CSV table of C-alpha atoms and ligand atoms in Angstrom, one decimal:
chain,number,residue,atom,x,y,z
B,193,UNK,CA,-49.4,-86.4,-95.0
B,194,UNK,CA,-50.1,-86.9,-91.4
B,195,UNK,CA,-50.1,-83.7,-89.4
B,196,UNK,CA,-47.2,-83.7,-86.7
B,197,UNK,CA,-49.2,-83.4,-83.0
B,198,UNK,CA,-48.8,-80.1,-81.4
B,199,UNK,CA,-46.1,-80.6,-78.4
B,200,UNK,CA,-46.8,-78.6,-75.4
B,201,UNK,CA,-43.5,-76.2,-74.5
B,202,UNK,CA,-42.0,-77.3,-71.2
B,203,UNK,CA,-43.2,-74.5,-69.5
B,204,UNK,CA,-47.0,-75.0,-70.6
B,205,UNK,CA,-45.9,-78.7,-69.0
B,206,UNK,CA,-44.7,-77.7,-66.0
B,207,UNK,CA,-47.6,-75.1,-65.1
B,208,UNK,CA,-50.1,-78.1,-66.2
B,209,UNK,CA,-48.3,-80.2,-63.4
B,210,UNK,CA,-48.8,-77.8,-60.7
B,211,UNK,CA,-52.6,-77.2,-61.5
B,212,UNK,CA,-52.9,-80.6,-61.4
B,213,UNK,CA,-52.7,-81.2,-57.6
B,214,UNK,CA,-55.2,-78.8,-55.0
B,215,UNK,CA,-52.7,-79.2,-52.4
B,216,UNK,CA,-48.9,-78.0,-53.1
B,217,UNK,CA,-46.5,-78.4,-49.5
B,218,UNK,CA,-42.7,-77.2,-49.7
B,219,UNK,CA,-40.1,-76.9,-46.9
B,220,UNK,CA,-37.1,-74.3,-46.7
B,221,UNK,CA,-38.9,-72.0,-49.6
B,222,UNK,CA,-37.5,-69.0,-48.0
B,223,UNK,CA,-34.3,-68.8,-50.0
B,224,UNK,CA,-32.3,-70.5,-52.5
B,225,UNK,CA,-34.0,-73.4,-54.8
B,226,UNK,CA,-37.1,-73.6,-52.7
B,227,UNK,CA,-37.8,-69.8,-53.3
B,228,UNK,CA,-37.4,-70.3,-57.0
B,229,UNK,CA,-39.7,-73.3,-56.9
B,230,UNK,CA,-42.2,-71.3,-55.3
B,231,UNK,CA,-41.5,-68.7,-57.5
B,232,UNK,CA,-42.5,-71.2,-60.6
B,233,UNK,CA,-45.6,-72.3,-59.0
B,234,UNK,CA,-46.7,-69.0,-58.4
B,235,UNK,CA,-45.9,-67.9,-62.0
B,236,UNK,CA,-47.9,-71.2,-63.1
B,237,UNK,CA,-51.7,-69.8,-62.5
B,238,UNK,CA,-52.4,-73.1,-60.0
B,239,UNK,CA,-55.4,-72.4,-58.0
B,240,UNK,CA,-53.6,-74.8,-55.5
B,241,UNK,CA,-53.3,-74.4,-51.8
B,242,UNK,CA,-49.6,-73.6,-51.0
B,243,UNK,CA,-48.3,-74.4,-47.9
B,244,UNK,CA,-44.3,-73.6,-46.9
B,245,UNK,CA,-42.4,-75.1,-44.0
B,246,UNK,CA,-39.2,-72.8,-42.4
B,247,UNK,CA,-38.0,-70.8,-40.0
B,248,UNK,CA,-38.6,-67.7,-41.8
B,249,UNK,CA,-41.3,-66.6,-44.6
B,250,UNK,CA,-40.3,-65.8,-48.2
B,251,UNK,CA,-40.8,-62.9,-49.2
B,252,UNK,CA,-42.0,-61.0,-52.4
B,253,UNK,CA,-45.2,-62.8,-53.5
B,254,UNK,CA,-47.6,-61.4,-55.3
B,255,UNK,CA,-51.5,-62.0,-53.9
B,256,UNK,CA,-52.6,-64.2,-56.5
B,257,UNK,CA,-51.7,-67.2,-54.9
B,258,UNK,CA,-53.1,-69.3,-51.8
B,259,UNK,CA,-50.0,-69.4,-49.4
B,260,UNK,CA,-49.7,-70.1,-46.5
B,261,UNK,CA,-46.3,-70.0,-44.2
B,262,UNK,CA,-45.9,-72.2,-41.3
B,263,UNK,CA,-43.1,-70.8,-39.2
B,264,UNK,CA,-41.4,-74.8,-38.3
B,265,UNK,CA,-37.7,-75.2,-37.3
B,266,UNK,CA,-37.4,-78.6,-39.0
B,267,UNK,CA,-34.5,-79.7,-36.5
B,268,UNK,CA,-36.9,-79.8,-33.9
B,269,UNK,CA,-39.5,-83.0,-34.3
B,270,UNK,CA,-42.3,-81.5,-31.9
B,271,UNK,CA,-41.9,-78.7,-33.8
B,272,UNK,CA,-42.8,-80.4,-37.3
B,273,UNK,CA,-45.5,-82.4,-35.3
B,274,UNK,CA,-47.6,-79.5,-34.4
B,275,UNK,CA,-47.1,-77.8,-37.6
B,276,UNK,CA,-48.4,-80.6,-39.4
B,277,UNK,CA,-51.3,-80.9,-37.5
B,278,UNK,CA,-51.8,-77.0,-38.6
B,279,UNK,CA,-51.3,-77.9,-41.8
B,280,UNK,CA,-53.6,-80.8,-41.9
B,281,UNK,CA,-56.6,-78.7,-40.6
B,282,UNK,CA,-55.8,-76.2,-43.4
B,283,UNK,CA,-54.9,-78.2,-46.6
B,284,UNK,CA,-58.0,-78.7,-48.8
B,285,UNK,CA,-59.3,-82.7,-48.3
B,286,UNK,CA,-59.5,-83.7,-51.8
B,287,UNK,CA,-57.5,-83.6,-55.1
B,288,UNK,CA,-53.7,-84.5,-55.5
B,289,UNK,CA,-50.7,-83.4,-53.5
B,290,UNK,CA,-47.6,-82.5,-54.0
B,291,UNK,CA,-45.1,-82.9,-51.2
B,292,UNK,CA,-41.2,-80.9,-52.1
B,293,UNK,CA,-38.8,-81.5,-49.3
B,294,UNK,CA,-36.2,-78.9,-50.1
B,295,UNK,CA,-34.4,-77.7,-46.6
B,296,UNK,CA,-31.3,-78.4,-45.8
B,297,UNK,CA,-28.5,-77.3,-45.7
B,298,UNK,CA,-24.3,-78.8,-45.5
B,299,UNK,CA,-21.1,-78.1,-43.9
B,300,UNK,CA,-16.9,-78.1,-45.0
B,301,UNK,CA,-14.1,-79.5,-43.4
B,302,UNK,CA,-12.1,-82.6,-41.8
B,303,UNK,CA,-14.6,-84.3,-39.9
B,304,UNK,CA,-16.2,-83.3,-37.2
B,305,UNK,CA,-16.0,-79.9,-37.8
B,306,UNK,CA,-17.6,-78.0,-37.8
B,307,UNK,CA,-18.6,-79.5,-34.4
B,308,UNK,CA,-21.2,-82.1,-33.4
B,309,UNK,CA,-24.0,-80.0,-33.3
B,310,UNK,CA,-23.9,-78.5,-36.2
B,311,UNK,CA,-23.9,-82.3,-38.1
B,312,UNK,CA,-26.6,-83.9,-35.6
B,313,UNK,CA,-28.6,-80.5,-36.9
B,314,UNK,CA,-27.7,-81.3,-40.1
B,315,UNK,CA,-28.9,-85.1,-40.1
B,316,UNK,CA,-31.7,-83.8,-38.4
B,317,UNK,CA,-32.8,-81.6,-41.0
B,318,UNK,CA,-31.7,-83.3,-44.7
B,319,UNK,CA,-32.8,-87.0,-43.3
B,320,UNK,CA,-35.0,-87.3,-40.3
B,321,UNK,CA,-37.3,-84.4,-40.7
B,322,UNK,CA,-37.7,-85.6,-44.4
B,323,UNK,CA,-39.2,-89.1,-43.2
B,324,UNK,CA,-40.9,-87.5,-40.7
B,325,UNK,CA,-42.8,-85.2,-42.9
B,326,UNK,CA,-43.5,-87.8,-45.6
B,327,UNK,CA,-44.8,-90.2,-42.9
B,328,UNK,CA,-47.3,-87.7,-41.7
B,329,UNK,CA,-48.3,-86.9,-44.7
B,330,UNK,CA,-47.9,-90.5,-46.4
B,331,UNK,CA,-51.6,-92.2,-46.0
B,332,UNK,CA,-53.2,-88.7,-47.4
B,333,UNK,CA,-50.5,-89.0,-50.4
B,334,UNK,CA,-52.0,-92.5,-51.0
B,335,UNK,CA,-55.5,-92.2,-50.4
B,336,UNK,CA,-55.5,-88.4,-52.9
B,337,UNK,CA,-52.2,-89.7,-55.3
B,338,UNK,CA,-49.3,-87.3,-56.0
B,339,UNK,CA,-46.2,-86.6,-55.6
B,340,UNK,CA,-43.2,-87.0,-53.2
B,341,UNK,CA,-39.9,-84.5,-54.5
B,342,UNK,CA,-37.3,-84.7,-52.5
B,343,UNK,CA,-33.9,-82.6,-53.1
B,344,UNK,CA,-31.0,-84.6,-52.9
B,345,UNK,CA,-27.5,-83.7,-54.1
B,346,UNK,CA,-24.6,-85.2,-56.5
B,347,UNK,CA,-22.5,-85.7,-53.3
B,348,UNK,CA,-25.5,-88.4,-52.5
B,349,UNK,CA,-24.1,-90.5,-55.3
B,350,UNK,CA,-20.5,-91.0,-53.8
B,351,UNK,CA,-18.9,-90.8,-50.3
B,352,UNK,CA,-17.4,-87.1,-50.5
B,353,UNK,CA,-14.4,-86.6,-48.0
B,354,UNK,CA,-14.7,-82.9,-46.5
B,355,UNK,CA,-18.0,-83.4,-46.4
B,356,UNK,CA,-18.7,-86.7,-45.3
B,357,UNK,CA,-21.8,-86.3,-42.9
B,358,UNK,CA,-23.8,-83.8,-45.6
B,359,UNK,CA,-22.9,-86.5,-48.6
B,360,UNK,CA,-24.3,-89.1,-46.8
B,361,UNK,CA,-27.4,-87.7,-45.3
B,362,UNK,CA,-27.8,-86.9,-49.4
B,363,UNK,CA,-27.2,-90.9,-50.2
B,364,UNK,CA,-29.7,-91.4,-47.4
B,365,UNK,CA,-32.4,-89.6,-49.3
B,366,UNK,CA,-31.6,-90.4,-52.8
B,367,UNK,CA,-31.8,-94.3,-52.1
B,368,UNK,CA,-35.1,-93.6,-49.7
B,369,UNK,CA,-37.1,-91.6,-52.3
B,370,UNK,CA,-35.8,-93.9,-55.3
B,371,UNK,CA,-37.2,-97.0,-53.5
B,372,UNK,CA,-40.4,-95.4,-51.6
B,373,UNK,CA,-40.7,-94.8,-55.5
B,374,UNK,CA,-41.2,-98.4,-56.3
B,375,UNK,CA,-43.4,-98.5,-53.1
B,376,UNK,CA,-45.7,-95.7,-53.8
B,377,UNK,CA,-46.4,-96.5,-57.9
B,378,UNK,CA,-49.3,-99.2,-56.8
B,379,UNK,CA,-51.2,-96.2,-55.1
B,380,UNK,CA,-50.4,-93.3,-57.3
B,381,UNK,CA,-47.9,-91.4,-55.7
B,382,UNK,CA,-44.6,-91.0,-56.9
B,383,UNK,CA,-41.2,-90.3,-55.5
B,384,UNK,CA,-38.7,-87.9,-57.4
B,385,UNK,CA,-35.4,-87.5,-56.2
B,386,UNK,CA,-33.6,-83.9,-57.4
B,387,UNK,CA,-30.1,-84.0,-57.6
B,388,UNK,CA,-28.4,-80.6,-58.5
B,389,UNK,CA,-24.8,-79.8,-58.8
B,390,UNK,CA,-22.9,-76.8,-57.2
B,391,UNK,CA,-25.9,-73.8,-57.4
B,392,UNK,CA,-25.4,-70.2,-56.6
B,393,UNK,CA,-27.2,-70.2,-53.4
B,394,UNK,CA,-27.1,-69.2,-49.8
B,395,UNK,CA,-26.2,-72.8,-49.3
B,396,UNK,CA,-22.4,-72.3,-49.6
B,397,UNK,CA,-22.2,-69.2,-47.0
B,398,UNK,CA,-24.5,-71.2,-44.2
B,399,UNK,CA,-22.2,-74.6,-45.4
B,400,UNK,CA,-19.2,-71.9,-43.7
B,401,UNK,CA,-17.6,-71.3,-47.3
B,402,UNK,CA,-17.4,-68.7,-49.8
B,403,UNK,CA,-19.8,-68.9,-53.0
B,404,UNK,CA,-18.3,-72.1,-55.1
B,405,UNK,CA,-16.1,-70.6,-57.9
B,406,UNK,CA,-14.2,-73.4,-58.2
B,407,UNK,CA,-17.0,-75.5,-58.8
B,408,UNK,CA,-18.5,-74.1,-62.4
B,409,UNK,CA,-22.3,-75.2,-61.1
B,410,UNK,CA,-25.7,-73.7,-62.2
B,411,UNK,CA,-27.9,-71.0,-61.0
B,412,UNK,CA,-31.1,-71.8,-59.1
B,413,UNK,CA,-33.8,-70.7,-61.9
B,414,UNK,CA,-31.3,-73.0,-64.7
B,415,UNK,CA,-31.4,-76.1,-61.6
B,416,UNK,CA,-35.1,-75.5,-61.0
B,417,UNK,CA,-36.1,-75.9,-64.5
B,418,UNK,CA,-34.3,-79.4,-65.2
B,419,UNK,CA,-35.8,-80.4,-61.9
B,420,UNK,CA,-39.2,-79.6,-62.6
B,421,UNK,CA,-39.2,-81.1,-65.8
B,422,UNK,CA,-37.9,-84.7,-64.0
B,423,UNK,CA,-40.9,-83.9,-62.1
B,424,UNK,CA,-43.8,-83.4,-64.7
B,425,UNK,CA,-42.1,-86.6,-66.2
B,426,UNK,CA,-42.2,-88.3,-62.5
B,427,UNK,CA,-38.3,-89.6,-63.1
B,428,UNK,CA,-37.5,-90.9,-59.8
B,429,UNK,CA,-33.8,-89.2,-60.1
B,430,UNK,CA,-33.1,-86.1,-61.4
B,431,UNK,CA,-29.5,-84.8,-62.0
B,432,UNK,CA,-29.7,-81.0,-63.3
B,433,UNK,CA,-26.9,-80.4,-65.0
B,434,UNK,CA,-24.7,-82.4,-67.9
B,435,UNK,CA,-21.7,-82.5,-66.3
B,436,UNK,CA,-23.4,-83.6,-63.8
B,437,UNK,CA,-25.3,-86.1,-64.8
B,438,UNK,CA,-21.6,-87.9,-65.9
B,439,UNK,CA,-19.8,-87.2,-63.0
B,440,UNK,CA,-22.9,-88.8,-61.0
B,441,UNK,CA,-22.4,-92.0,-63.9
B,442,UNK,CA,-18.7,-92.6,-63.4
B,443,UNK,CA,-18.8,-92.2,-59.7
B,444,UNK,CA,-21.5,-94.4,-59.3
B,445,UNK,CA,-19.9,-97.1,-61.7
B,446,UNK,CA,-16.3,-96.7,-59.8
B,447,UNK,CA,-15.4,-98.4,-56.6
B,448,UNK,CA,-16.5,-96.2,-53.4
B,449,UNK,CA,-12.8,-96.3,-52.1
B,450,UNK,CA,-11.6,-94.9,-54.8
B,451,UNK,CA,-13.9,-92.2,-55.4
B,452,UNK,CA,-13.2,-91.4,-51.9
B,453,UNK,CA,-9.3,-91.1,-52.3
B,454,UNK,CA,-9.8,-89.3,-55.9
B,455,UNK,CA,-12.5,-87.0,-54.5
B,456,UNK,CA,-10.5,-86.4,-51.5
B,457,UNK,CA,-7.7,-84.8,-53.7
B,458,UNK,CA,-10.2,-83.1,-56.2
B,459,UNK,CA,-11.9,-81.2,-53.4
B,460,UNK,CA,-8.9,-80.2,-51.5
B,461,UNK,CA,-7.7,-78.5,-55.1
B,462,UNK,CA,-10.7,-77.0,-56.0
B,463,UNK,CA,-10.9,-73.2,-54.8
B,464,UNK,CA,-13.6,-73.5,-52.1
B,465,UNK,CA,-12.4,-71.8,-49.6
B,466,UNK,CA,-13.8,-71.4,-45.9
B,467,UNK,CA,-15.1,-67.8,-45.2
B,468,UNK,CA,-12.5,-65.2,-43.8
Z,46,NAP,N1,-26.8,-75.0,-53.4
Z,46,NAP,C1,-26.2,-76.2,-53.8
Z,46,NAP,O1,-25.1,-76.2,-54.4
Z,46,NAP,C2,-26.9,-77.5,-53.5
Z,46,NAP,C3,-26.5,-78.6,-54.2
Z,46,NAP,C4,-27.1,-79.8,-54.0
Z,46,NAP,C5,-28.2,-79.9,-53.2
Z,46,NAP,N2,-28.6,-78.8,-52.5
Z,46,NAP,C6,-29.8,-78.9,-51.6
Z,46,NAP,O2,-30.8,-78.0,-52.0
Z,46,NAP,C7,-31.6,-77.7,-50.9
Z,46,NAP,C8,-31.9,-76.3,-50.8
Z,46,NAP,O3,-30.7,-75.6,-50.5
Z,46,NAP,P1,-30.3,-74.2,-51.2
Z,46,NAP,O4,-29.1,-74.4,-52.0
Z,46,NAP,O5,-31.5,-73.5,-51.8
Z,46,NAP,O6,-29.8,-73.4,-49.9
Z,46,NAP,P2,-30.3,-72.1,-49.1
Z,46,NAP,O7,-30.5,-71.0,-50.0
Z,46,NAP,O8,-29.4,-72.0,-47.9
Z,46,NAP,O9,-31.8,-72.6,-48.6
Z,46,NAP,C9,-31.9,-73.6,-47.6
Z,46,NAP,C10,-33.4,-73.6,-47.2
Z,46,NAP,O10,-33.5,-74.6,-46.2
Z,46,NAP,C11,-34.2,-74.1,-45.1
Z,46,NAP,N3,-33.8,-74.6,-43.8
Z,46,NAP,C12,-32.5,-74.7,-43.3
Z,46,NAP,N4,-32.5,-75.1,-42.1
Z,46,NAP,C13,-33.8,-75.3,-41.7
Z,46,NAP,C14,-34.5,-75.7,-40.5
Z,46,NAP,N5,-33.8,-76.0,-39.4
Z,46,NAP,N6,-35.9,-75.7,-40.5
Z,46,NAP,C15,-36.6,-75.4,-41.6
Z,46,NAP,N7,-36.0,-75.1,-42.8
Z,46,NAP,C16,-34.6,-75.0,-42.8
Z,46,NAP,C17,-34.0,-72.6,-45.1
Z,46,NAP,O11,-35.1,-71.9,-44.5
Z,46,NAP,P3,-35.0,-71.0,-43.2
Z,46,NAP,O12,-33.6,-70.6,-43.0
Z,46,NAP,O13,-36.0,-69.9,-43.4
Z,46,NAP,O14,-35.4,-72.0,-42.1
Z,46,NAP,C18,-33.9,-72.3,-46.6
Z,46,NAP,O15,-35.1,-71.9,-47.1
Z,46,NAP,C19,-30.9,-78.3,-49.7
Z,46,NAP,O16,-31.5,-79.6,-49.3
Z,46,NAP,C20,-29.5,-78.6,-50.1
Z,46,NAP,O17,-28.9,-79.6,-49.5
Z,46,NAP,C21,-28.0,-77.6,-52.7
């Protein structure tokens, strides 16, 4: 009888995939998702040089791996620009990158509040910084291969009253990284776009609300673990989450409108409430 082929666990996978690339570049890994995704490529042994984007550093890591913080408000394109050019005189030259573009963050509330500001910040961060890194970063991607993972949302999959300029800056980003996808196979470099649920994460407090009871959702470690599995298997879209995963089906099957109107009434029931 044939022997049945050993099959690597997922977490033996996932630490294989990050000491596969020498280069390992991750925005907003100060909190939230990105901190757990740092915390899974420090647990994974790479000998990779990490590099995080944000305003502030994350804290608690241990010495054993090669980090590096670049202090870069993302809103700000000069900003990003010098960073990078930090970054590229730091970043080893050869062997495979990984590129995470995590930051961002959302907002609650009948259009336009919060205020104008706040959502030109916001497209600023989830959408324009995210081409603008990539760009930068885009013919050292194709000339070493890798990998592009970009963190979308659910609300990128349907038009989301109460938060219509954070939904679509998501759609924005899920449709970019699903087609730069197509683009980027021919030189080795793939596109991954993460698309998490409701997860217990600063993101609802800086978004002006409580933390989302009403919404069930995941934490970040259970999120972080689905997504870095889409990623060892290069899926260009990741939905963590099963509930997910169908809600994203039906409401990408249904017409927009009425998603809209249904959603509309869903959200104003659910019990997300803005802070006192
Ligand atoms: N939590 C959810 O329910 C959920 C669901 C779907 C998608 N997402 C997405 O997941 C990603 C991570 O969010 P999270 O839930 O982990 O929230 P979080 O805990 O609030 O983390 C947000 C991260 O983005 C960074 N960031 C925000 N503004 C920035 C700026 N101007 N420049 C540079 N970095 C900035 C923050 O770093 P600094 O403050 O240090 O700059 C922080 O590390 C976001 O793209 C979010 O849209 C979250």
């Amino acid at each position: 009888m044939a022997k049945a082929l050993p099959t690597m666990s997922r977490t033996t996978s996932i630490n294989e995939f990050f000491k596969s690339f020498s280069c390992i570049i991750i925005t907003g890994a100060s909190s939230g998702i990105g901190r757990e995704i740092l915390s899974r490529i420090e647990n994974s042994g790479t000998a990779a040089q990490v590099f995080n984007l944000s305003r502030t550093a994350p804290t608690g890591l241990t010495n054993t791996l090669k980090f590096t913080h670049l202090t870069c408000d993302l809103s700000q394109a000069t900003d990003l620009e010098k960073v990078v050019g930090e970054l590229q005189k730091l970043m080893p030259r050869e062997g495979r990158m990984l590129l995470v573009n995590n930051s961002g963050f959302g907002s609650y509330g009948e259009f336009p509040a919060p205020d104008l500001s706040h959502n030109l910040k916001m497209m600023d961060v989830n959408v324009r910084a995210v081409v603008h890194l990539t760009t930068l970063l885009w013919d050292e991607l194709k000339r070493r291969g890798g990998q592009v993972a970009t963190v979308a949302s659910l609300a990128g999959f349907q038009p989301t009253p109460l938060m219509t300029v954070y939904a679509a800056t998501k759609a924005f980003v899920l449709h970019w990284s699903v087609a730069l996808d197509a683009e980027g196979r021919a030189h080795g470099v793939r596109c991954v776009a993460i698309c998490p649920g409701p997860v217990s994460t600063n993101f609802w407090r800086a978004a002006g609300l409580k933390a989302p009871t009403g919404l069930g959702g995941q934490t970040s470690a259970e999120c972080v673990d689905e997504a870095l599995w889409g990623m060892v298997r290069s899926r260009p879209i990741v939905i963590t989450g099963w509930k997910n995963r169908l809600l994203a089906f039906w409401s990408a099957r249904l017409p927009k409108s009425w998603t809209a109107a249904v959603g509309y009434k869903v959200i104003q029931k659910l019990r997300i409430h803005p802070k006192a």
